[in-house]
Amino acid sequence: AGHMIALHTNSHRYNEIYKNEAAYLADLQAIQNAVESRIGVKSRLVRFPGGSSNGISKQYCPGIMTALSQRLPEMGYSYFDWNVDSSDAAGNNVSYTKIRDSVLISAKNKNSICVLMHDSEAKKSTVTALPGILKGLKAQGYVFKGLSEKSFGYHHNVS
């Protein structure tokens, strides 16, 4: 179906993964191993917890996002941020209409988009919003393609 598996984090504990570069890389390797053992594919696609522009990481290790955003491509990874936010990170009970409308309004008049959405047990309204998002994006002329190492990176300004 064209789906791609990307890596995010094994623990999502900012204080642990962003304490230094080695800690982040160990967490990345742990999720890489978990994914590969389950699906037999070694993903080279990554999204940093909080994105490359997150301000939280500098509380633990100033400059770590600059280092990681340079290091990962050297290691053969491609990292992705987003240019459309679904707003589902605002809480666990964000209404599906708010999520849908956030995506569809933010996507208007962009050449291409990469949408930030969350997949967890607590984000049921994100799943509910997805059919309306897909229909609305198609109506705006978007087509859907899987990301690859060669895809445009949707990079934020690194914080």
XYZ file of N, CA and C in Angstrom:
477
model
N 0.819 -1.200 0.000
C 0.000 0.000 0.000
C 0.859 1.258 0.000
N 2.173 1.106 -0.004
C 3.052 2.272 -0.027
C 3.418 2.811 1.335
N 3.083 2.091 2.386
C 3.411 2.552 3.733
C 4.905 2.442 3.994
N 5.392 3.346 4.806
C 6.799 3.325 5.205
C 6.852 3.269 6.724
N 7.838 2.587 7.236
C 8.057 2.528 8.679
C 9.213 3.470 8.996
N 8.972 4.373 9.920
C 10.015 5.298 10.361
C 10.250 5.097 11.851
N 11.375 5.561 12.317
C 11.766 5.420 13.720
C 11.512 6.724 14.453
N 11.092 6.611 15.695
C 10.842 7.807 16.498
C 11.670 7.735 17.783
N 11.309 6.864 18.687
C 12.057 6.716 19.929
C 11.662 5.417 20.599
N 12.550 4.888 21.377
C 12.248 3.690 22.148
C 11.593 4.054 23.476
N 12.016 5.161 24.076
C 11.537 5.503 25.418
C 10.693 6.774 25.476
N 10.961 7.724 24.614
C 10.317 9.042 24.606
C 10.533 9.794 25.919
N 11.584 9.498 26.600
C 11.944 10.225 27.825
C 13.016 11.244 27.465
N 12.594 12.476 27.283
C 13.490 13.531 26.820
C 14.728 13.658 27.701
N 14.541 13.577 29.020
C 15.676 13.738 29.930
C 16.717 12.642 29.746
N 16.315 11.492 29.256
C 17.264 10.405 29.006
C 17.861 10.477 27.601
N 16.995 10.624 26.601
C 17.508 10.548 25.224
C 18.281 11.786 24.803
N 17.986 12.923 25.411
C 18.681 14.145 25.027
C 19.746 14.569 26.036
N 20.187 13.645 26.902
C 21.240 14.036 27.852
C 22.597 14.137 27.166
N 22.781 13.376 26.077
C 23.985 13.506 25.255
C 23.771 12.728 23.957
N 24.686 12.899 23.042
C 24.547 12.273 21.725
C 24.538 10.749 21.824
N 25.397 10.203 22.666
C 25.465 8.736 22.821
C 24.142 8.177 23.335
N 23.487 8.888 24.259
C 22.206 8.426 24.804
C 21.137 8.416 23.710
N 21.114 9.462 22.873
C 20.142 9.483 21.783
C 20.395 8.325 20.820
N 21.657 8.136 20.446
C 21.984 7.085 19.483
C 21.684 5.698 20.043
N 21.860 5.499 21.350
C 21.516 4.216 21.966
C 20.006 3.984 21.903
N 19.213 5.034 22.164
C 17.764 4.925 22.081
C 17.333 4.637 20.642
N 17.946 5.317 19.688
C 17.649 5.081 18.273
C 17.971 3.641 17.891
N 19.101 3.137 18.343
C 19.473 1.757 18.036
C 18.487 0.771 18.651
N 18.009 1.074 19.856
C 17.042 0.188 20.515
C 15.740 0.106 19.721
N 15.232 1.248 19.233
C 14.000 1.201 18.452
C 14.270 0.584 17.081
N 15.435 0.840 16.525
C 15.809 0.212 15.252
C 15.787 -1.316 15.395
N 16.386 -1.821 16.468
C 16.423 -3.262 16.705
C 15.016 -3.831 16.895
N 14.174 -3.126 17.659
C 12.812 -3.594 17.912
C 12.003 -3.676 16.619
N 12.102 -2.636 15.797
C 11.360 -2.619 14.535
C 11.878 -3.709 13.604
N 13.178 -3.789 13.463
C 13.758 -4.777 12.545
C 13.423 -6.201 12.971
N 13.429 -6.469 14.276
C 13.126 -7.826 14.738
C 11.673 -8.207 14.471
N 10.785 -7.217 14.419
C 9.370 -7.506 14.205
C 8.977 -7.565 12.738
N 9.590 -6.716 11.914
C 9.147 -6.662 10.511
C 10.227 -7.060 9.505
N 11.449 -7.240 9.989
C 12.516 -7.668 9.092
C 13.048 -6.580 8.178
N 12.729 -5.331 8.474
C 13.174 -4.205 7.657
C 13.945 -3.240 8.544
N 15.059 -2.754 8.022
C 15.858 -1.767 8.744
C 15.502 -0.390 8.193
N 14.760 0.366 8.975
C 14.331 1.690 8.530
C 15.474 2.690 8.665
N 15.542 3.606 7.728
C 16.529 4.688 7.768
C 15.846 6.048 7.896
N 14.559 6.030 8.230
C 13.768 7.254 8.360
C 13.522 7.536 9.836
N 13.668 8.801 10.237
C 13.592 9.169 11.651
C 12.809 10.459 11.824
N 12.048 10.541 12.918
C 11.534 11.820 13.402
C 11.982 11.958 14.845
N 12.690 13.046 15.111
C 13.151 13.318 16.469
C 11.958 13.558 17.391
N 11.992 13.040 18.620
C 10.969 13.414 19.582
C 10.979 14.939 19.783
N 9.846 15.567 19.526
C 9.765 17.020 19.605
C 10.197 17.717 18.333
N 10.690 16.976 17.361
C 11.184 17.571 16.126
C 12.569 18.163 16.301
N 13.205 18.507 15.200
C 14.565 19.053 15.269
C 14.587 20.455 15.868
N 13.415 21.072 15.950
C 13.346 22.425 16.500
C 12.926 22.446 17.968
N 12.856 21.285 18.595
C 12.366 21.266 19.976
C 13.286 22.060 20.894
N 12.699 22.767 21.821
C 13.470 23.553 22.786
C 13.752 22.798 24.066
N 13.107 21.650 24.230
C 13.273 20.874 25.459
C 14.661 20.255 25.547
N 15.186 19.791 24.429
C 16.465 19.076 24.435
C 17.599 19.933 24.987
N 17.566 21.239 24.742
C 18.674 22.084 25.212
C 18.683 22.245 26.730
N 17.592 21.889 27.397
C 17.596 21.866 28.862
C 18.537 20.777 29.378
N 18.714 19.742 28.584
C 19.521 18.606 28.997
C 20.922 18.626 28.383
N 21.017 19.118 27.156
C 22.309 19.139 26.471
C 22.272 20.208 25.379
N 22.689 21.431 25.687
C 22.675 22.484 24.669
C 23.457 22.069 23.416
N 22.866 22.318 22.264
C 23.524 22.014 20.998
C 23.306 20.603 20.484
N 22.583 19.785 21.237
C 22.436 18.389 20.812
C 21.670 18.260 19.500
N 20.669 19.107 19.261
C 19.914 18.976 18.015
C 20.762 19.356 16.808
N 21.638 20.323 16.965
C 22.562 20.663 15.878
C 23.455 19.463 15.576
N 23.983 18.852 16.622
C 24.864 17.694 16.442
C 24.115 16.525 15.808
N 22.928 16.229 16.317
C 22.180 15.082 15.800
C 21.680 15.302 14.377
N 21.265 16.524 14.066
C 20.772 16.792 12.710
C 21.884 16.686 11.674
N 23.120 16.806 12.103
C 24.262 16.594 11.205
C 24.719 15.138 11.222
N 24.682 14.532 12.396
C 25.199 13.173 12.560
C 24.323 12.118 11.884
N 23.017 12.214 12.032
C 22.162 11.171 11.477
C 22.325 11.007 9.968
N 22.323 12.089 9.177
C 22.561 11.903 7.740
C 23.930 11.266 7.443
N 24.930 11.591 8.240
C 26.249 10.964 8.077
C 26.177 9.454 8.319
N 25.239 9.039 9.148
C 25.056 7.625 9.474
C 24.093 6.927 8.507
N 23.588 7.659 7.509
C 22.693 7.065 6.526
C 21.212 7.203 6.834
N 20.873 7.963 7.857
C 19.471 8.211 8.199
C 18.988 9.504 7.554
N 17.704 9.561 7.284
C 17.045 10.789 6.856
C 16.035 11.147 7.929
N 16.108 12.391 8.426
C 15.136 12.778 9.439
C 14.113 13.725 8.837
N 12.924 13.672 9.424
C 11.802 14.453 8.925
C 11.149 15.229 10.051
N 10.836 16.468 9.762
C 9.985 17.257 10.623
C 8.634 17.321 9.914
N 7.889 18.361 10.107
C 6.565 18.480 9.510
C 6.301 19.936 9.189
N 5.360 20.143 8.272
C 4.936 21.505 7.973
C 3.427 21.689 8.148
N 2.766 20.642 8.631
C 1.358 20.706 9.007
C 1.207 19.942 10.325
N 0.601 20.600 11.305
C 0.413 19.997 12.629
C -1.065 19.681 12.824
N -1.367 18.452 13.149
C -2.760 18.042 13.333
C -3.365 18.576 14.626
N -2.555 19.050 15.518
C -2.948 19.553 16.846
C -3.359 18.443 17.795
N -3.137 17.184 17.428
C -3.533 16.092 18.315
C -2.618 15.938 19.526
N -1.465 16.612 19.524
C -0.567 16.549 20.676
C -1.048 17.441 21.824
N -2.061 18.251 21.586
C -2.553 19.173 22.610
C -3.181 18.444 23.795
N -3.542 17.184 23.616
C -4.151 16.408 24.692
C -4.659 15.085 24.172
N -5.234 14.299 25.064
C -5.728 12.984 24.662
C -7.163 12.997 24.176
N -7.870 14.080 24.379
C -9.265 14.133 23.977
C -9.540 15.279 23.016
N -8.593 15.573 22.151
C -8.801 16.605 21.140
C -9.873 16.088 20.184
N -10.851 16.897 19.874
C -11.954 16.435 19.027
C -11.447 16.116 17.623
N -12.081 15.127 17.029
C -11.676 14.750 15.677
C -11.919 15.889 14.696
N -12.928 16.721 14.931
C -13.168 17.841 14.013
C -12.062 18.888 14.124
N -11.552 19.128 15.332
C -10.433 20.064 15.497
C -9.190 19.534 14.785
N -8.934 18.243 14.923
C -7.771 17.622 14.262
C -7.931 17.717 12.749
N -9.087 17.315 12.255
C -9.351 17.365 10.805
C -9.197 18.781 10.267
N -9.850 19.732 10.930
C -9.822 21.113 10.453
C -8.422 21.714 10.542
N -7.690 21.369 11.574
C -6.317 21.866 11.716
C -5.464 21.449 10.522
N -5.584 20.190 10.132
C -4.806 19.698 8.989
C -5.266 20.356 7.697
N -6.557 20.355 7.454
C -7.063 20.859 6.177
C -6.818 22.352 6.004
N -6.948 23.124 7.055
C -6.677 24.567 6.969
C -5.188 24.813 6.785
N -4.358 24.103 7.532
C -2.901 24.307 7.429
C -2.339 23.848 6.090
N -2.987 22.880 5.467
C -2.482 22.329 4.204
C -2.788 23.207 3.001
N -3.753 24.100 3.146
C -4.160 24.930 1.996
C -2.979 25.710 1.444
N -2.885 25.714 0.120
C -1.911 26.507 -0.625
C -0.457 26.114 -0.381
N -0.208 24.899 0.054
C 1.172 24.409 0.169
C 1.455 23.489 -1.014
N 2.701 23.483 -1.467
C 3.076 22.616 -2.584
C 3.113 21.155 -2.183
N 3.577 20.900 -0.980
C 3.615 19.543 -0.457
C 3.546 19.630 1.061
N 3.117 18.543 1.674
C 2.960 18.564 3.124
C 3.477 17.281 3.756
N 3.873 17.415 4.993
C 4.184 16.290 5.865
C 3.457 16.612 7.169
N 2.500 15.774 7.552
C 1.600 16.064 8.665
C 2.084 15.366 9.928
N 2.118 16.111 11.015
C 2.426 15.551 12.324
C 1.141 15.006 12.931
N 1.134 13.690 13.146
C 0.011 13.024 13.810
C 0.598 11.998 14.770
N -0.181 11.647 15.762
C 0.293 10.699 16.772
C -0.565 9.445 16.780
N 0.098 8.333 16.979
C -0.541 7.026 16.981
C -0.320 6.389 18.349
N -1.342 6.413 19.177
C -1.255 5.749 20.474
C -2.665 5.405 20.932
N -2.744 4.588 21.920
C -4.044 4.181 22.461
C -4.874 5.390 22.891
N -4.200 6.425 23.378
C -4.901 7.600 23.893
C -5.341 8.572 22.795
N -4.974 8.324 21.559
C -5.263 9.263 20.461
C -6.343 8.709 19.521
N -7.403 8.194 20.051
C -8.469 7.609 19.234
C -9.107 8.625 18.287
N -9.193 9.885 18.705
C -9.819 10.885 17.837
C -8.967 11.171 16.604
N -7.658 10.919 16.680
C -6.801 11.071 15.493
C -7.208 10.053 14.441
N -7.433 8.831 14.862
C -7.865 7.776 13.939
C -9.234 8.125 13.354
N -10.121 8.630 14.189
C -11.463 9.014 13.734
C -11.391 10.143 12.702
N -10.439 11.056 12.880
C -10.298 12.199 11.968
C -9.701 11.815 10.619
N -8.994 10.717 10.563
C -8.224 10.373 9.361
C -9.051 10.271 8.080
N -10.203 9.610 8.048
C -10.961 9.570 6.785
C -11.322 10.964 6.257
N -11.732 11.858 7.134
C -12.063 13.222 6.715
C -10.838 13.982 6.241
N -9.701 13.731 6.877
C -8.442 14.364 6.454
C -8.058 13.888 5.065
N -8.097 12.585 4.856
C -7.735 12.036 3.542
C -8.662 12.560 2.448
N -9.949 12.549 2.711
C -10.916 13.055 1.734
C -10.678 14.535 1.450
N -10.476 15.323 2.509
C -10.253 16.751 2.340
C -8.960 17.075 1.620
N -7.903 16.335 1.912
C -6.626 16.570 1.224
C -6.717 16.178 -0.250
N -7.405 15.086 -0.536
C -7.616 14.706 -1.940
C -8.383 15.795 -2.676
N -9.385 16.375 -2.019
C -10.170 17.454 -2.633
C -9.311 18.686 -2.893
N -8.258 18.869 -2.094
C -7.327 19.977 -2.313
C -6.280 19.640 -3.378
N -6.327 18.422 -3.914
C -5.412 18.040 -4.989
C -4.179 17.269 -4.540
N -4.111 16.926 -3.286
C -2.944 16.181 -2.803
C -3.010 14.721 -3.218
N -1.837 14.145 -3.436
C -1.678 12.708 -3.632
C -0.768 12.222 -2.505
N -0.838 10.952 -2.214
C -0.116 10.411 -1.070
C 1.005 9.502 -1.537
N 2.189 9.761 -0.993
C 3.368 8.979 -1.338
C 4.123 8.647 -0.068
N 4.778 7.503 -0.066
C 5.599 7.128 1.074
C 6.885 7.948 1.095
N 7.384 8.180 2.289
C 8.673 8.857 2.433
C 9.794 7.874 2.114
N 10.902 8.405 1.689
C 12.102 7.590 1.484
C 13.307 8.423 1.899
N 14.458 7.808 1.887
C 15.687 8.518 2.238
C 15.937 9.703 1.306
N 15.340 9.672 0.125
C 15.563 10.718 -0.864
C 14.449 11.777 -0.859
N 13.431 11.595 -0.038
C 12.327 12.555 0.020
C 12.803 13.889 0.589
N 12.118 14.945 0.201
C 12.358 16.249 0.789
C 12.208 16.113 2.296
N 13.113 16.723 3.065
C 13.186 16.478 4.503
C 12.259 17.242 5.406
N 11.553 18.239 4.927
C 10.672 19.004 5.806
C 11.396 19.354 7.097
N 12.549 19.957 6.988
C 13.350 20.287 8.166
C 12.968 21.632 8.764
N 12.846 21.642 10.083
C 12.647 22.895 10.813
C 13.999 23.570 10.990
N 13.981 24.792 11.472
C 15.221 25.419 11.904
C 15.638 24.737 13.195
N 16.797 24.138 13.189
C 17.259 23.374 14.344
C 17.429 24.302 15.524
N 16.888 23.871 16.672
C 16.961 24.684 17.885
C 18.195 24.283 18.681
